[in-house]
Short mmCIF file of C-alpha atoms in Angstrom, two decimals:
data_model
loop_
_atom_site.label_atom_id
_atom_site.label_comp_id
_atom_site.label_asym_id
_atom_site.label_seq_id
_atom_site.Cartn_x
_atom_site.Cartn_y
_atom_site.Cartn_z
CA ASP A 711 6.01 -6.79 -15.15
CA GLN A 712 6.71 -6.87 -11.43
CA GLN A 713 9.03 -3.95 -10.79
CA VAL A 714 9.26 -4.58 -7.06
CA LYS A 715 9.76 -8.15 -5.91
CA GLN A 716 9.80 -9.89 -2.60
CA ASN A 717 11.01 -13.37 -3.38
CA SER A 718 10.27 -14.88 0.01
CA PRO A 719 6.52 -15.25 0.50
CA SER A 720 6.98 -16.26 4.12
CA LEU A 721 9.53 -16.17 6.92
CA SER A 722 9.53 -17.69 10.38
CA VAL A 723 11.77 -16.31 13.11
CA GLN A 724 12.11 -17.06 16.78
CA GLU A 725 11.26 -14.33 19.26
CA GLY A 726 14.29 -12.25 20.15
CA ARG A 727 16.16 -13.09 16.96
CA ILE A 728 16.67 -10.88 13.94
CA SER A 729 14.15 -10.85 11.08
CA ILE A 730 15.51 -9.91 7.67
CA LEU A 731 13.05 -9.18 4.90
CA ASN A 732 14.35 -8.63 1.40
CA CYS A 733 13.14 -6.67 -1.57
CA ASP A 734 14.50 -6.26 -5.10
CA TYR A 735 13.53 -3.73 -7.70
CA THR A 736 14.19 -3.30 -11.39
CA ASN A 737 13.31 0.32 -12.12
CA SER A 738 16.39 2.49 -11.66
CA MET A 739 14.17 5.57 -11.55
CA PHE A 740 12.89 4.70 -8.09
CA ASP A 741 14.34 7.14 -5.57
CA TYR A 742 12.34 6.53 -2.43
CA PHE A 743 11.51 3.28 -0.72
CA LEU A 744 9.12 2.38 2.07
CA TRP A 745 8.20 -0.59 4.19
CA TYR A 746 4.64 -1.20 5.30
CA LYS A 747 3.20 -3.71 7.73
CA LYS A 748 -0.21 -5.15 7.09
CA TYR A 749 -2.63 -7.22 9.12
CA PRO A 750 -5.53 -9.08 7.46
CA ALA A 751 -8.54 -6.93 6.60
CA GLU A 752 -6.64 -3.75 7.45
CA GLY A 753 -4.79 -1.17 5.42
CA PRO A 754 -0.99 -1.08 5.44
CA THR A 755 0.74 0.80 8.23
CA PHE A 756 3.87 2.77 7.44
CA LEU A 757 7.01 1.51 9.19
CA ILE A 758 10.12 3.12 7.80
CA SER A 759 11.45 4.65 4.63
CA ILE A 760 14.71 5.49 2.94
CA SER A 761 15.75 7.90 0.25
CA SER A 762 18.02 6.74 -2.54
CA ILE A 763 20.71 9.16 -1.38
CA LYS A 764 21.15 7.09 1.77
CA ASP A 765 22.15 3.50 2.36
CA LYS A 766 20.75 3.04 5.86
CA ASN A 767 17.95 4.37 8.00
CA GLU A 768 17.22 3.28 11.52
CA ASP A 769 14.16 3.72 13.72
CA GLY A 770 14.11 1.80 16.95
CA ARG A 771 14.03 -1.92 16.24
CA PHE A 772 13.67 -1.33 12.51
CA THR A 773 16.54 -0.66 10.11
CA VAL A 774 16.31 -0.43 6.36
CA PHE A 775 19.37 -0.94 4.17
CA LEU A 776 19.57 0.12 0.55
CA ASN A 777 22.07 -1.19 -1.99
CA LYS A 778 21.48 0.87 -5.10
CA SER A 779 24.02 -0.91 -7.26
CA ALA A 780 22.28 -4.22 -6.57
CA LYS A 781 18.80 -2.65 -6.62
CA HIS A 782 18.16 -4.34 -3.33
CA LEU A 783 16.79 -3.26 0.01
CA SER A 784 16.20 -5.08 3.23
CA LEU A 785 14.35 -4.52 6.47
CA HIS A 786 15.91 -5.73 9.68
CA ILE A 787 13.84 -6.14 12.80
CA VAL A 788 15.75 -6.81 15.98
CA PRO A 789 14.78 -8.14 18.38
CA SER A 790 11.74 -9.73 16.75
CA GLN A 791 8.57 -9.83 18.81
CA PRO A 792 5.37 -11.88 18.40
CA GLY A 793 3.48 -8.67 17.64
CA ASP A 794 5.64 -8.25 14.56
CA SER A 795 3.85 -11.17 12.92
CA ALA A 796 2.17 -9.70 9.84
CA VAL A 797 2.65 -9.29 6.12
CA TYR A 798 5.36 -6.84 5.17
CA PHE A 799 5.31 -4.97 1.89
CA CYS A 800 8.10 -2.97 0.41
CA ALA A 801 7.10 -0.14 -1.89
CA ALA A 802 8.94 2.18 -4.21
CA ARG A 803 8.29 5.45 -5.97
CA TRP A 804 10.05 8.04 -8.02
CA THR A 805 9.50 11.73 -7.85
CA GLY A 806 8.19 11.88 -11.38
CA THR A 807 5.03 10.00 -10.44
CA ALA A 808 3.65 12.28 -7.72
CA SER A 809 3.79 9.85 -4.83
CA LYS A 810 2.46 6.87 -6.80
CA LEU A 811 3.69 3.72 -5.08
CA THR A 812 4.62 0.37 -6.59
CA PHE A 813 4.30 -2.45 -4.10
CA GLY A 814 6.09 -5.74 -3.78
CA THR A 815 4.21 -8.99 -3.36
CA GLY A 816 4.65 -9.14 0.39
CA THR A 817 6.38 -11.43 2.89
CA ARG A 818 4.46 -13.02 5.71
CA LEU A 819 6.52 -12.90 8.89
CA GLN A 820 5.74 -15.27 11.71
CA VAL A 821 7.54 -14.67 14.99
CA THR A 822 7.39 -17.73 17.17
CA LEU A 823 7.81 -18.00 20.91
CA GLY B 319 -4.63 7.51 15.53
CA ALA B 320 -5.97 6.91 12.06
CA VAL B 321 -5.40 9.72 9.62
CA VAL B 322 -7.33 8.15 6.74
CA SER B 323 -10.80 6.74 7.25
CA GLN B 324 -12.46 4.36 4.82
CA HIS B 325 -16.10 3.35 4.85
CA PRO B 326 -17.69 0.84 4.74
CA SER B 327 -15.27 -1.81 5.91
CA TRP B 328 -17.29 -4.69 4.49
CA VAL B 329 -19.97 -4.91 1.84
CA ILE B 330 -21.92 -7.88 0.56
CA CYS B 331 -24.33 -7.24 -2.28
CA LYS B 332 -26.01 -8.83 -5.25
CA SER B 333 -24.59 -8.91 -8.73
CA GLY B 334 -25.57 -5.84 -10.72
CA THR B 335 -25.57 -3.51 -7.73
CA SER B 336 -23.45 -0.37 -7.62
CA VAL B 337 -21.37 0.12 -4.50
CA LYS B 338 -19.83 3.35 -3.23
CA ILE B 339 -16.74 3.40 -1.01
CA GLU B 340 -15.66 6.57 0.79
CA CYS B 341 -12.17 7.63 1.73
CA ARG B 342 -11.61 10.59 4.05
CA SER B 343 -8.46 12.30 5.23
CA LEU B 344 -9.18 13.13 8.85
CA ASP B 345 -6.85 15.90 9.88
CA PHE B 346 -5.25 17.11 6.69
CA GLN B 347 -6.16 18.15 3.20
CA ALA B 348 -5.31 15.71 0.46
CA THR B 349 -5.23 17.03 -3.08
CA THR B 350 -4.33 13.55 -4.22
CA MET B 351 -5.66 10.21 -3.03
CA PHE B 352 -4.95 6.75 -4.38
CA TRP B 353 -7.15 3.71 -4.81
CA TYR B 354 -5.67 0.22 -4.65
CA ARG B 355 -7.05 -3.24 -5.06
CA GLN B 356 -5.68 -6.36 -3.44
CA PHE B 357 -6.51 -9.92 -4.39
CA PRO B 358 -5.95 -12.66 -1.81
CA LYS B 359 -2.27 -13.23 -1.09
CA GLN B 360 -1.24 -10.74 -3.74
CA SER B 361 0.24 -7.30 -3.81
CA LEU B 362 -1.61 -4.00 -3.71
CA MET B 363 -2.27 -2.89 -7.26
CA LEU B 364 -2.80 0.79 -7.92
CA MET B 365 -6.08 1.34 -9.74
CA ALA B 366 -6.22 5.10 -10.04
CA THR B 367 -5.03 8.42 -8.74
CA SER B 368 -7.81 10.67 -7.52
CA ASN B 369 -7.22 14.38 -8.03
CA GLU B 370 -9.30 16.97 -6.21
CA GLY B 371 -11.36 19.02 -8.63
CA SER B 372 -10.31 17.13 -11.74
CA LYS B 373 -10.62 13.77 -13.41
CA ALA B 374 -8.97 10.73 -11.94
CA THR B 375 -5.99 9.14 -13.63
CA TYR B 376 -6.50 5.44 -14.20
CA GLU B 377 -3.82 2.78 -14.48
CA GLN B 378 -3.58 0.68 -17.57
CA GLY B 379 -6.21 -2.02 -17.68
CA VAL B 380 -8.57 -0.38 -15.19
CA GLU B 381 -11.99 0.43 -16.63
CA LYS B 382 -12.84 4.03 -15.78
CA ASP B 383 -16.54 3.48 -16.53
CA LYS B 384 -16.57 0.55 -14.16
CA PHE B 385 -14.74 2.21 -11.31
CA LEU B 386 -15.99 5.77 -10.97
CA ILE B 387 -13.87 8.08 -8.85
CA ASN B 388 -14.99 11.41 -7.49
CA HIS B 389 -12.77 13.72 -5.46
CA ALA B 390 -15.15 16.56 -4.73
CA SER B 391 -13.36 18.00 -1.72
CA LEU B 392 -9.89 18.10 -0.21
CA THR B 393 -10.86 15.52 2.39
CA LEU B 394 -13.09 13.10 0.52
CA SER B 395 -12.68 10.75 -2.42
CA THR B 396 -15.22 8.13 -3.43
CA LEU B 397 -14.91 5.00 -5.51
CA THR B 398 -18.09 3.60 -7.03
CA VAL B 399 -18.02 0.10 -8.43
CA THR B 400 -20.80 0.19 -10.99
CA SER B 401 -22.90 -2.86 -11.86
CA ALA B 402 -20.67 -5.03 -9.74
CA HIS B 403 -20.13 -8.67 -10.62
CA PRO B 404 -18.49 -11.52 -8.69
CA GLU B 405 -15.12 -10.89 -10.36
CA ASP B 406 -15.13 -7.43 -8.76
CA SER B 407 -15.00 -9.03 -5.33
CA SER B 408 -11.79 -7.87 -3.74
CA PHE B 409 -10.21 -5.76 -1.02
CA TYR B 410 -10.15 -2.09 -1.95
CA ILE B 411 -7.86 0.32 -0.11
CA CYS B 412 -7.39 4.06 -0.39
CA SER B 413 -4.46 6.16 0.64
CA ALA B 414 -3.52 9.80 0.94
CA GLY B 415 -0.38 11.74 1.63
CA LYS B 416 -0.17 14.82 3.78
CA ARG B 417 1.75 16.49 1.04
CA ALA B 418 1.42 15.99 -2.67
CA THR B 419 5.15 16.14 -3.18
CA GLY B 420 8.29 15.35 -1.27
CA ASN B 421 9.23 12.26 0.65
CA GLN B 422 6.16 11.81 2.77
CA PRO B 423 4.66 8.38 3.35
CA GLN B 424 1.14 7.70 2.28
CA HIS B 425 -1.35 6.81 4.96
CA PHE B 426 -3.82 4.06 4.21
CA GLY B 427 -7.39 3.47 5.17
CA ASP B 428 -8.36 0.14 6.68
CA GLY B 429 -9.79 -1.08 3.40
CA THR B 430 -13.16 -2.29 2.19
CA ARG B 431 -13.85 -5.92 1.57
CA LEU B 432 -16.33 -6.17 -1.26
CA SER B 433 -18.14 -9.45 -1.86
CA ILE B 434 -20.48 -9.74 -4.83
CA LEU B 435 -22.88 -12.67 -4.78
#
């Protein structure tokens, strides 16, 4: 049972444009969400997070939006840069599980010149 | 800089060998560390939660006798894949949070690619 889903396995965006990565979840107990960036043969790197009490969090070029009623979150990257090309995972947790994360399946972002 | 160090980064060994992977928190104490496994083009699947000074908590379907976890200190957790077989070949990643509770992101090691011949 995949509780966190990223339905787009890949995304290609032109440099300078906006990248939008989507994530859906089914467990209403999740109260904290994170986005990680991952290169091959490396561990994930934390990008940005959002608590369920908020609907938006922004950090530089990265903005995460949370729609609790739809159980949907998205990561916006603007402007996209070639160095952003990687696999992006969304992850979710709830406070009852002591920081245990449930990951989505990942979206491979390719930023083209 | 890296806050979680994982070693080795790559292991190739024969079937039947036991392999130990180390995960260290570099500048903080981690009472809890997590071990994940990732198959090619798939998500990270949590295998177990490593608790300092006590037994690890394994996720459903993970064999605790196969994947031995030891968390002997606040900065070191080890995962030993015992009597490894080709189906154990995978990418193993550990993580740790600077605080056991609260909204703090976990920091991940760079992973260990295990290949069993």
